[in-house]
DNA sequence: CGCTTCTGTTAGAAGTTATAACCGCGCGAT
DNA sequence: ATCGCGCGGTTATAACTTCTAACAGAAGCG
């Protein structure tokens, strides 16, 4: 068994309070976005005074990084749960959309406007490749192929390091990539409200792209 | 001729200084993103002290709103210039991509993470429909149709208010919409750096989607 | 039981946006 | 040509923010 010496009460308390802080942070992000997140406001909500939070997160950036990490992990868990439940590529797409709709700002924390200076830590790219692995698995057993004569196939076959050691042919790589970019395109526009004034239903567009992908 | 009484020197100075402020603001946004924009820093750069800028922009939000407006207009001008130059749908796509790559943060100001409270003023939606008009024009004379049996066509035919009074059939509406969402999908991922660690060339993906759209 | 370490406090520095009060120059009208 | 209003700039100040420093108290561990 793992060398887990019984965790001390202090450690318990510490992780518990960290979680509580993140809980309040998510509330704030959901209502005011990431730039509106204020450590002071969180502390006030929790009934303690400002600098106390620095015992748990060394800076505001570290808190946000942790939130991004959690968001990524949660997305990966969601996708993997759907895949484990026997979902095909379309099922993964629907799972992705419902996950994004439940908390748009959480989605934008991952796929939204990047902060110029910021660089994601290694483990989130690891989580990203976990997601990609699921996509590739599901993309293997999808419908018939389209655009198999596209020159990009050669490029994908040549540069497949992002797929790790996944045994997927160029068509599968292509489909997974299109799944990702196309669904993100619609989702991102929908969540940002770019469809609202147009009078059409984003769900229809999303479903349509999903059909085109799995046809 | 327009009732433009000779503009006073003060008005000249005012508009000139407003432009200068926006110039510095764009620099800051390009290097630190929108949330990193600081009125104080701009004032310092211009050699004047903080609150002076409030003579020209009533608040930081108003400045950003103005920048968004300008960005939208610039995008619309770019697209329309390409269309006026005889560009087809693929040409518009390439123009869009180069425009986005020249200043990613400017692109994200339009299509990036939305600020929860913020609502775009009317004239930007007007500019948006200007862009869409160009897209619809170009989408009319594109290659043969794909997926003409998709159920979304009925939905598009029924909800076509976003196309204004443009005489486009459902296939054209569909193609313009796919053009928008798919290219935005790739562009957004590319600009946010989600392709960097993967070792593949976003330009190839973009070109491939463009081919699929205009095939 | 005592020592150490961890947690929370207040104080304060260096920023930010934004408002208020004030001063002087220049434009426009007379 | 000159007078006066208004505009543009300034400083001072308030209310925020993140974050550091110094300190007090409590809780855990040997």
PDB file of N, CA and C in Angstrom, chain B residues 104-170:
ATOM      1  N   UNK B 104      -3.376  38.967 -31.975  1.00  0.00           N
ATOM      2  CA  UNK B 104      -4.282  37.985 -31.374  1.00  0.00           C
ATOM      3  C   UNK B 104      -5.208  38.581 -30.316  1.00  0.00           C
ATOM      4  N   UNK B 105      -4.670  39.474 -29.504  1.00  0.00           N
ATOM      5  CA  UNK B 105      -5.510  40.024 -28.441  1.00  0.00           C
ATOM      6  C   UNK B 105      -6.650  40.861 -29.007  1.00  0.00           C
ATOM      7  N   UNK B 106      -6.421  41.432 -30.171  1.00  0.00           N
ATOM      8  CA  UNK B 106      -7.502  42.180 -30.815  1.00  0.00           C
ATOM      9  C   UNK B 106      -8.612  41.228 -31.235  1.00  0.00           C
ATOM     10  N   UNK B 107      -8.211  40.067 -31.750  1.00  0.00           N
ATOM     11  CA  UNK B 107      -9.201  39.049 -32.099  1.00  0.00           C
ATOM     12  C   UNK B 107      -9.973  38.600 -30.860  1.00  0.00           C
ATOM     13  N   UNK B 108      -9.236  38.381 -29.778  1.00  0.00           N
ATOM     14  CA  UNK B 108      -9.877  37.908 -28.554  1.00  0.00           C
ATOM     15  C   UNK B 108     -10.767  38.971 -27.933  1.00  0.00           C
ATOM     16  N   UNK B 109     -10.478  40.220 -28.233  1.00  0.00           N
ATOM     17  CA  UNK B 109     -11.346  41.280 -27.732  1.00  0.00           C
ATOM     18  C   UNK B 109     -12.747  41.132 -28.308  1.00  0.00           C
ATOM     19  N   UNK B 110     -12.813  40.585 -29.510  1.00  0.00           N
ATOM     20  CA  UNK B 110     -14.113  40.379 -30.152  1.00  0.00           C
ATOM     21  C   UNK B 110     -14.677  39.009 -29.818  1.00  0.00           C
ATOM     22  N   UNK B 111     -13.851  37.981 -30.019  1.00  0.00           N
ATOM     23  CA  UNK B 111     -14.353  36.608 -29.945  1.00  0.00           C
ATOM     24  C   UNK B 111     -13.879  35.845 -28.717  1.00  0.00           C
ATOM     25  N   UNK B 112     -13.186  36.506 -27.819  1.00  0.00           N
ATOM     26  CA  UNK B 112     -12.662  35.810 -26.652  1.00  0.00           C
ATOM     27  C   UNK B 112     -13.652  35.702 -25.514  1.00  0.00           C
ATOM     28  N   UNK B 113     -13.118  35.393 -24.356  1.00  0.00           N
ATOM     29  CA  UNK B 113     -13.942  35.225 -23.161  1.00  0.00           C
ATOM     30  C   UNK B 113     -14.753  36.481 -22.884  1.00  0.00           C
ATOM     31  N   UNK B 114     -16.062  36.347 -22.796  1.00  0.00           N
ATOM     32  CA  UNK B 114     -16.888  37.527 -22.521  1.00  0.00           C
ATOM     33  C   UNK B 114     -16.890  37.873 -21.038  1.00  0.00           C
ATOM     34  N   UNK B 115     -16.978  39.163 -20.736  1.00  0.00           N
ATOM     35  CA  UNK B 115     -17.142  39.590 -19.360  1.00  0.00           C
ATOM     36  C   UNK B 115     -18.617  39.467 -19.006  1.00  0.00           C
ATOM     37  N   UNK B 116     -18.931  38.675 -17.950  1.00  0.00           N
ATOM     38  CA  UNK B 116     -20.318  38.342 -17.617  1.00  0.00           C
ATOM     39  C   UNK B 116     -21.288  39.507 -17.641  1.00  0.00           C
ATOM     40  N   UNK B 117     -20.905  40.636 -17.099  1.00  0.00           N
ATOM     41  CA  UNK B 117     -21.860  41.726 -17.032  1.00  0.00           C
ATOM     42  C   UNK B 117     -22.013  42.501 -18.324  1.00  0.00           C
ATOM     43  N   UNK B 118     -21.011  42.407 -19.173  1.00  0.00           N
ATOM     44  CA  UNK B 118     -20.915  43.293 -20.317  1.00  0.00           C
ATOM     45  C   UNK B 118     -21.942  42.987 -21.410  1.00  0.00           C
ATOM     46  N   UNK B 119     -22.520  44.051 -21.969  1.00  0.00           N
ATOM     47  CA  UNK B 119     -23.389  43.908 -23.128  1.00  0.00           C
ATOM     48  C   UNK B 119     -22.895  44.822 -24.232  1.00  0.00           C
ATOM     49  N   UNK B 120     -22.714  44.247 -25.401  1.00  0.00           N
ATOM     50  CA  UNK B 120     -22.199  45.017 -26.522  1.00  0.00           C
ATOM     51  C   UNK B 120     -23.206  46.068 -26.966  1.00  0.00           C
ATOM     52  N   UNK B 121     -22.728  47.243 -27.310  1.00  0.00           N
ATOM     53  CA  UNK B 121     -23.622  48.279 -27.830  1.00  0.00           C
ATOM     54  C   UNK B 121     -24.198  47.866 -29.174  1.00  0.00           C
ATOM     55  N   UNK B 122     -25.224  48.568 -29.600  1.00  0.00           N
ATOM     56  CA  UNK B 122     -25.947  48.181 -30.807  1.00  0.00           C
ATOM     57  C   UNK B 122     -25.085  48.208 -32.054  1.00  0.00           C
ATOM     58  N   UNK B 123     -24.230  49.214 -32.166  1.00  0.00           N
ATOM     59  CA  UNK B 123     -23.532  49.393 -33.429  1.00  0.00           C
ATOM     60  C   UNK B 123     -22.540  48.269 -33.722  1.00  0.00           C
ATOM     61  N   UNK B 124     -22.088  47.561 -32.692  1.00  0.00           N
ATOM     62  CA  UNK B 124     -21.169  46.463 -33.001  1.00  0.00           C
ATOM     63  C   UNK B 124     -21.944  45.285 -33.600  1.00  0.00           C
ATOM     64  N   UNK B 125     -23.156  45.061 -33.134  1.00  0.00           N
ATOM     65  CA  UNK B 125     -23.956  44.002 -33.763  1.00  0.00           C
ATOM     66  C   UNK B 125     -24.259  44.383 -35.209  1.00  0.00           C
ATOM     67  N   UNK B 126     -24.389  45.676 -35.424  1.00  0.00           N
ATOM     68  CA  UNK B 126     -24.581  46.162 -36.788  1.00  0.00           C
ATOM     69  C   UNK B 126     -23.348  45.838 -37.630  1.00  0.00           C
ATOM     70  N   UNK B 127     -22.183  46.112 -37.065  1.00  0.00           N
ATOM     71  CA  UNK B 127     -20.942  45.790 -37.773  1.00  0.00           C
ATOM     72  C   UNK B 127     -20.829  44.292 -37.999  1.00  0.00           C
ATOM     73  N   UNK B 128     -21.278  43.519 -36.999  1.00  0.00           N
ATOM     74  CA  UNK B 128     -21.229  42.067 -37.143  1.00  0.00           C
ATOM     75  C   UNK B 128     -22.063  41.610 -38.328  1.00  0.00           C
ATOM     76  N   UNK B 129     -23.239  42.214 -38.500  1.00  0.00           N
ATOM     77  CA  UNK B 129     -24.080  41.797 -39.624  1.00  0.00           C
ATOM     78  C   UNK B 129     -23.477  42.259 -40.947  1.00  0.00           C
ATOM     79  N   UNK B 130     -22.685  43.320 -40.895  1.00  0.00           N
ATOM     80  CA  UNK B 130     -21.960  43.747 -42.099  1.00  0.00           C
ATOM     81  C   UNK B 130     -20.988  42.659 -42.538  1.00  0.00           C
ATOM     82  N   UNK B 131     -20.268  42.142 -41.555  1.00  0.00           N
ATOM     83  CA  UNK B 131     -19.344  41.052 -41.847  1.00  0.00           C
ATOM     84  C   UNK B 131     -20.097  39.845 -42.401  1.00  0.00           C
ATOM     85  N   UNK B 132     -21.213  39.529 -41.725  1.00  0.00           N
ATOM     86  CA  UNK B 132     -21.981  38.364 -42.153  1.00  0.00           C
ATOM     87  C   UNK B 132     -22.487  38.527 -43.576  1.00  0.00           C
ATOM     88  N   UNK B 133     -22.798  39.750 -43.932  1.00  0.00           N
ATOM     89  CA  UNK B 133     -23.266  40.017 -45.290  1.00  0.00           C
ATOM     90  C   UNK B 133     -22.192  39.642 -46.316  1.00  0.00           C
ATOM     91  N   UNK B 134     -20.969  40.056 -46.021  1.00  0.00           N
ATOM     92  CA  UNK B 134     -19.853  39.699 -46.892  1.00  0.00           C
ATOM     93  C   UNK B 134     -19.712  38.185 -47.009  1.00  0.00           C
ATOM     94  N   UNK B 135     -19.795  37.527 -45.863  1.00  0.00           N
ATOM     95  CA  UNK B 135     -19.666  36.075 -45.850  1.00  0.00           C
ATOM     96  C   UNK B 135     -20.752  35.437 -46.706  1.00  0.00           C
ATOM     97  N   UNK B 136     -21.959  35.926 -46.588  1.00  0.00           N
ATOM     98  CA  UNK B 136     -23.063  35.354 -47.352  1.00  0.00           C
ATOM     99  C   UNK B 136     -22.855  35.571 -48.844  1.00  0.00           C
ATOM    100  N   UNK B 137     -22.402  36.758 -49.189  1.00  0.00           N
ATOM    101  CA  UNK B 137     -22.114  37.028 -50.599  1.00  0.00           C
ATOM    102  C   UNK B 137     -21.117  36.028 -51.153  1.00  0.00           C
ATOM    103  N   UNK B 138     -20.029  35.861 -50.409  1.00  0.00           N
ATOM    104  CA  UNK B 138     -18.968  34.969 -50.876  1.00  0.00           C
ATOM    105  C   UNK B 138     -19.419  33.511 -50.845  1.00  0.00           C
ATOM    106  N   UNK B 139     -20.280  33.190 -49.884  1.00  0.00           N
ATOM    107  CA  UNK B 139     -20.717  31.798 -49.738  1.00  0.00           C
ATOM    108  C   UNK B 139     -21.661  31.383 -50.863  1.00  0.00           C
ATOM    109  N   UNK B 140     -22.251  32.364 -51.528  1.00  0.00           N
ATOM    110  CA  UNK B 140     -23.183  32.042 -52.607  1.00  0.00           C
ATOM    111  C   UNK B 140     -22.469  31.333 -53.745  1.00  0.00           C
ATOM    112  N   UNK B 141     -21.332  31.899 -54.117  1.00  0.00           N
ATOM    113  CA  UNK B 141     -20.650  31.393 -55.297  1.00  0.00           C
ATOM    114  C   UNK B 141     -19.508  30.459 -54.919  1.00  0.00           C
ATOM    115  N   UNK B 142     -19.818  29.532 -54.023  1.00  0.00           N
ATOM    116  CA  UNK B 142     -18.778  28.594 -53.646  1.00  0.00           C
ATOM    117  C   UNK B 142     -18.985  27.272 -54.350  1.00  0.00           C
ATOM    118  N   UNK B 143     -18.124  26.355 -54.019  1.00  0.00           N
ATOM    119  CA  UNK B 143     -18.151  25.048 -54.666  1.00  0.00           C
ATOM    120  C   UNK B 143     -19.457  24.307 -54.418  1.00  0.00           C
ATOM    121  N   UNK B 144     -19.453  23.077 -54.803  1.00  0.00           N
ATOM    122  CA  UNK B 144     -20.678  22.288 -54.695  1.00  0.00           C
ATOM    123  C   UNK B 144     -21.044  22.076 -53.230  1.00  0.00           C
ATOM    124  N   UNK B 145     -22.252  21.686 -53.047  1.00  0.00           N
ATOM    125  CA  UNK B 145     -22.780  21.598 -51.695  1.00  0.00           C
ATOM    126  C   UNK B 145     -22.454  20.251 -51.059  1.00  0.00           C
ATOM    127  N   UNK B 146     -22.316  20.293 -49.747  1.00  0.00           N
ATOM    128  CA  UNK B 146     -22.199  19.053 -48.990  1.00  0.00           C
ATOM    129  C   UNK B 146     -23.271  19.047 -47.912  1.00  0.00           C
ATOM    130  N   UNK B 147     -23.680  17.868 -47.549  1.00  0.00           N
ATOM    131  CA  UNK B 147     -24.627  17.709 -46.446  1.00  0.00           C
ATOM    132  C   UNK B 147     -25.907  18.484 -46.691  1.00  0.00           C
ATOM    133  N   UNK B 148     -26.428  18.392 -47.905  1.00  0.00           N
ATOM    134  CA  UNK B 148     -27.638  19.147 -48.196  1.00  0.00           C
ATOM    135  C   UNK B 148     -28.880  18.476 -47.619  1.00  0.00           C
ATOM    136  N   UNK B 149     -28.680  17.297 -47.047  1.00  0.00           N
ATOM    137  CA  UNK B 149     -29.828  16.617 -46.456  1.00  0.00           C
ATOM    138  C   UNK B 149     -29.869  16.791 -44.938  1.00  0.00           C
ATOM    139  N   UNK B 150     -29.026  17.650 -44.402  1.00  0.00           N
ATOM    140  CA  UNK B 150     -28.972  17.792 -42.944  1.00  0.00           C
ATOM    141  C   UNK B 150     -30.209  18.532 -42.449  1.00  0.00           C
ATOM    142  N   UNK B 151     -30.794  18.031 -41.376  1.00  0.00           N
ATOM    143  CA  UNK B 151     -32.001  18.655 -40.805  1.00  0.00           C
ATOM    144  C   UNK B 151     -31.800  20.107 -40.411  1.00  0.00           C
ATOM    145  N   UNK B 152     -30.570  20.518 -40.204  1.00  0.00           N
ATOM    146  CA  UNK B 152     -30.352  21.889 -39.769  1.00  0.00           C
ATOM    147  C   UNK B 152     -30.752  22.874 -40.867  1.00  0.00           C
ATOM    148  N   UNK B 153     -30.769  22.405 -42.093  1.00  0.00           N
ATOM    149  CA  UNK B 153     -31.168  23.276 -43.202  1.00  0.00           C
ATOM    150  C   UNK B 153     -32.580  23.830 -42.989  1.00  0.00           C
ATOM    151  N   UNK B 154     -33.477  22.988 -42.518  1.00  0.00           N
ATOM    152  CA  UNK B 154     -34.846  23.442 -42.251  1.00  0.00           C
ATOM    153  C   UNK B 154     -34.842  24.525 -41.186  1.00  0.00           C
ATOM    154  N   UNK B 155     -34.042  24.300 -40.167  1.00  0.00           N
ATOM    155  CA  UNK B 155     -33.957  25.286 -39.087  1.00  0.00           C
ATOM    156  C   UNK B 155     -33.402  26.598 -39.601  1.00  0.00           C
ATOM    157  N   UNK B 156     -32.389  26.510 -40.428  1.00  0.00           N
ATOM    158  CA  UNK B 156     -31.785  27.730 -40.973  1.00  0.00           C
ATOM    159  C   UNK B 156     -32.769  28.468 -41.875  1.00  0.00           C
ATOM    160  N   UNK B 157     -33.504  27.702 -42.666  1.00  0.00           N
ATOM    161  CA  UNK B 157     -34.483  28.334 -43.544  1.00  0.00           C
ATOM    162  C   UNK B 157     -35.579  29.019 -42.740  1.00  0.00           C
ATOM    163  N   UNK B 158     -35.895  28.431 -41.589  1.00  0.00           N
ATOM    164  CA  UNK B 158     -36.962  29.002 -40.766  1.00  0.00           C
ATOM    165  C   UNK B 158     -36.492  30.216 -39.966  1.00  0.00           C
ATOM    166  N   UNK B 159     -35.261  30.168 -39.497  1.00  0.00           N
ATOM    167  CA  UNK B 159     -34.730  31.274 -38.690  1.00  0.00           C
ATOM    168  C   UNK B 159     -33.602  31.951 -39.442  1.00  0.00           C
ATOM    169  N   UNK B 160     -33.953  32.839 -40.311  1.00  0.00           N
ATOM    170  CA  UNK B 160     -32.950  33.504 -41.124  1.00  0.00           C
ATOM    171  C   UNK B 160     -32.949  35.005 -40.903  1.00  0.00           C
ATOM    172  N   UNK B 161     -33.405  35.436 -39.756  1.00  0.00           N
ATOM    173  CA  UNK B 161     -33.430  36.872 -39.476  1.00  0.00           C
ATOM    174  C   UNK B 161     -32.021  37.441 -39.405  1.00  0.00           C
ATOM    175  N   UNK B 162     -31.065  36.626 -38.969  1.00  0.00           N
ATOM    176  CA  UNK B 162     -29.689  37.104 -38.839  1.00  0.00           C
ATOM    177  C   UNK B 162     -29.097  37.427 -40.200  1.00  0.00           C
ATOM    178  N   UNK B 163     -29.681  36.894 -41.266  1.00  0.00           N
ATOM    179  CA  UNK B 163     -29.175  37.194 -42.598  1.00  0.00           C
ATOM    180  C   UNK B 163     -29.778  38.476 -43.153  1.00  0.00           C
ATOM    181  N   UNK B 164     -30.642  39.092 -42.358  1.00  0.00           N
ATOM    182  CA  UNK B 164     -31.279  40.319 -42.830  1.00  0.00           C
ATOM    183  C   UNK B 164     -32.138  40.040 -44.040  1.00  0.00           C
ATOM    184  N   UNK B 165     -31.993  40.868 -45.040  1.00  0.00           N
ATOM    185  CA  UNK B 165     -32.786  40.649 -46.250  1.00  0.00           C
ATOM    186  C   UNK B 165     -31.906  40.078 -47.368  1.00  0.00           C
ATOM    187  N   UNK B 166     -30.863  39.396 -46.942  1.00  0.00           N
ATOM    188  CA  UNK B 166     -29.961  38.841 -47.936  1.00  0.00           C
ATOM    189  C   UNK B 166     -30.621  37.687 -48.678  1.00  0.00           C
ATOM    190  N   UNK B 167     -30.547  37.712 -50.007  1.00  0.00           N
ATOM    191  CA  UNK B 167     -31.198  36.653 -50.781  1.00  0.00           C
ATOM    192  C   UNK B 167     -30.322  35.422 -50.886  1.00  0.00           C
ATOM    193  N   UNK B 168     -30.206  34.697 -49.796  1.00  0.00           N
ATOM    194  CA  UNK B 168     -29.368  33.496 -49.794  1.00  0.00           C
ATOM    195  C   UNK B 168     -30.241  32.285 -49.488  1.00  0.00           C
ATOM    196  N   UNK B 169     -29.986  31.193 -50.201  1.00  0.00           N
ATOM    197  CA  UNK B 169     -30.749  29.988 -49.910  1.00  0.00           C
ATOM    198  C   UNK B 169     -30.176  29.304 -48.668  1.00  0.00           C
ATOM    199  N   UNK B 170     -30.839  28.274 -48.232  1.00  0.00           N
ATOM    200  CA  UNK B 170     -30.449  27.595 -46.994  1.00  0.00           C
ATOM    201  C   UNK B 170     -29.028  27.059 -47.082  1.00  0.00           C
TER     202      UNK B 170
END
